[in-house]
Amino acid sequence: MGGTGSDQTMNLTLNVWRQKNRRAEGEFVTYEAKDINPDMSFLEMLDVVNEHLISRGEEPIAFDHDCREGICGQCGIVINGSPHGPRGATTTCQLHMRSFHNGDVLTLEPWRANAFPVIKDLMVDRGAFDRIVAAGGFITAPTGNAPEANSVPVPKENADLAMDAAACIGCGACVAACPNASAMLFVAAKASHLNLLPQGQPERSRRVLGMVERMDGEGFGGCTNHGECEAACPKEISIKFIARMNRDHHKASLLRIFS
Amino acid sequence: MELKSNVPSGPMDQKWTKHKFDMKLVNPANKRKYSVIVVGSGLAGASAAASLAELGHNVKCFCYQDSPRRAHSIAAQGGINAAKNYQNDGDSVERLFYDTVKGGDFRAREANVHRLAEVSVNIIDQCVSQGVPFAREYGGLLANRSFGGAQVSRTFYARGQTGQQLLLGAYQALERQVGLGTVKMFARHEMQELVVVDGQARGIVVRDLETGAIESHASDAVILATGGYGTVFYLATYAKGCNTTAIWRAYKKGAAFANPCYTQIHPTCIPVTGHYQSKLTLMSESLRNDGRIWVPKMKGDQRPPNQIPDDERDYYLERKYPSFGNLAPRDVSSRAAKEVCDEGRGVGKSGLGVYLDFKDAIARLGEDKIRERYSNLFEMYERITDENPYKVPMRIYPAIHYTMGGLWVDYNLMSTVPGLFVAGEANFSDHGANRLGASALMQGLADGYFIIPYTIGNFFGSNKFAKVSTDHAAFKEAEANVAGRIKSLLSIKGTRSADTFHRELGKILWDYCGMARTEQSLTTALEKIPALREEFWHDLRVLGTGEEINQSLEKAGRVADFLELGELLCRDALERRESCGAHFREEFQDAEGEAKRDDENFCHVAAWEYNGEGKTPTRHVEPLEFESVHLQTRSYK
């Protein structure tokens, strides 16, 4: 056995949002999670609860997840009001039970946002993010057209900053954390990643205009600088990227008016 | 069944160029008349779907995740190889070709590997132009690092998230096409059947995972880019949803399955902590650039690692393989770890672990440099284990990570079913019996960006296509099969969940067909697996219905296929009576415990043909010839 956690197991009470499908009304249902090992991940704890439910003939709790190593961005549960739970810079799948205590009562909810409809229990539809990317979150470089990779040097500082923005996993915690359910941090991260690179310059204006327009069309709220998004982001994407995108967006809007 | 490799004639370094010229083209105005289905949206699938749509084809792309960006390529950490020779350290296409053939222990098709090495340089160009933020030097040029099995620095990387960045590049190219209306994307859809009409792949049947609807989609060609089948072992570094269903369904429709026993075990993963464990997490091979691997010299040494002096540590990889040291290839490193643990020198509570120690690198380069190179990996390690790897060495142990086997394909990446193409990890090509680090990303993108777009055009240009719609009887029959299968899974109403069967199957495979295999262990596995399968079909419990989101039902369908594949995997391992690469048969080793190949009898690809329910599959053989890299005993000493 590994880990330095104690072998003491714990018991928790879970209030879980259960909702049959998109159209159904949901409700909280209470479950007991017994004999939980502190070295378990949060999702492994739910696996154990689900196995118990199945053995009792009750339908297991549906939740999204895939890689379980904090990179695919598919998992995401609001735990006691915090997207991805209490620990900073951590996805739900990388949260471990040692972050909790015996006797804790936890409330588990899906992401709450008009643009992310709940499809079952803790699962939501984040298709809006894909549509925002399709509206400009790319560099037009069809296969086969590329010049030699080292023909355009990129200053290390710019490449590093672009990488900081590109680290976004598209989980949507920023939206879930925002009182306005704004998607600004997600959109700013993608736009900044591409706008910081020389390859991204030709489409710089089109990109921000297209993505922001789509974002508004999807029903996300506006940004009023609460900063909750940055605090909830499992990849610690900086809110400074929002300011950077706003600059690009203002410039592009002015250019559009005068052209 | 005939296995025609269709490798072009001519000298090795001119085959691909010549083939590209010889292939038939489709006139630009006609391209949109040809429709392609791409299953899977990882590096191979997303790059193929985007590239084919750019060419003008009519594309549909399917993935089981909620977005194409989630595909498990995203989790690849360390890097991507390319023969750019930017470091002026003697790299070349020829050397990458040589390293890959040798690394694969001479069980890959030479011509495919050469082509892979050739296009590797185009991949880096393509990705940079898409905005992939690779690591750079202060002068603004691209940085490189070293990986296992190579003596040059040819690996390009984006911190410890190279797979993520390459996938986002391909995903963005794909979404651009979705925005243009040339690709129709179907997320949360899982392929359930391949549809074959008049001997040709003409579509698929999928299940909409949200509504449960069973839908047919027709096309002129189908590309499976659905990844590997390593999750058959349950505990693996794969994503939880990774499965074999798409390629297994295709196998049952006539696509030969090649070398299923070549399963890669990665030496540096975080050890298992308990029975509830749902997956294993890799620590990138790139860490072996700076970390030194060791165990105590003394058996059962319980002292904390920092209290064991240097002369009482066994840096066993450096000792056994002085010229490659900690960068020995994966199969060799994994077996060496197993060996020291079997001797009772393993570390951690379970004794199944070895140290990966950064003490010397931190002393030499400073903690900041190590943080810059690996911070995200160190953080991930700390989150999982609650130990700080800057202060105490990491504990690592081998785990299932990749499968070199997969559907058999010819030089054009077409399977034994005409019109069915297979790309990326889902096919068997290129890596032989062992894949080198940073080569999976290279192969996935090579297949999707630079190979399939050419070879599929040739397929369209040289064949006639009768119009086939989803009203065809073959689609109706496939839909009925899918519905019937779902109904049977739901109506067993037994006592055990799909997960419990999956865990049990995984344990059988790990114990009897894992890092070391014997005639005896494989025979045992071949008795246990059918018995478990029998129990599955009698005692499975899936609650809920088929007309809604039902994750238990999804799992059950995947486990049902794993229970069949597991048997084929063991059968293949049993029949390959030699050791090669990741396939280590204890009966076949030299005096020093290294793998002993049998080129006389096994210098071939084994491809299995399905013969129907309950019948033994037929083992076909494609002989391998080595004209450029001469067969030799692989040595990293």
PDB file of C-alpha atoms in Angstrom, chain A residues 28 36 122 124 176 219 255:
ATOM      1  CA  PHE A  28     -31.326  16.118  -3.593  1.00  0.00           C
ATOM      2  CA  ILE A  36     -13.856   5.482   2.905  1.00  0.00           C
ATOM      3  CA  LEU A 122     -24.195  15.404 -12.103  1.00  0.00           C
ATOM      4  CA  VAL A 124     -24.087  18.580 -18.038  1.00  0.00           C
ATOM      5  CA  ALA A 176     -19.802  27.148 -12.664  1.00  0.00           C
ATOM      6  CA  GLY A 219     -26.342  32.435 -23.175  1.00  0.00           C
ATOM      7  CA  LEU A 255     -11.312  48.392 -36.595  1.00  0.00           C
TER       8      LEU A 255
END
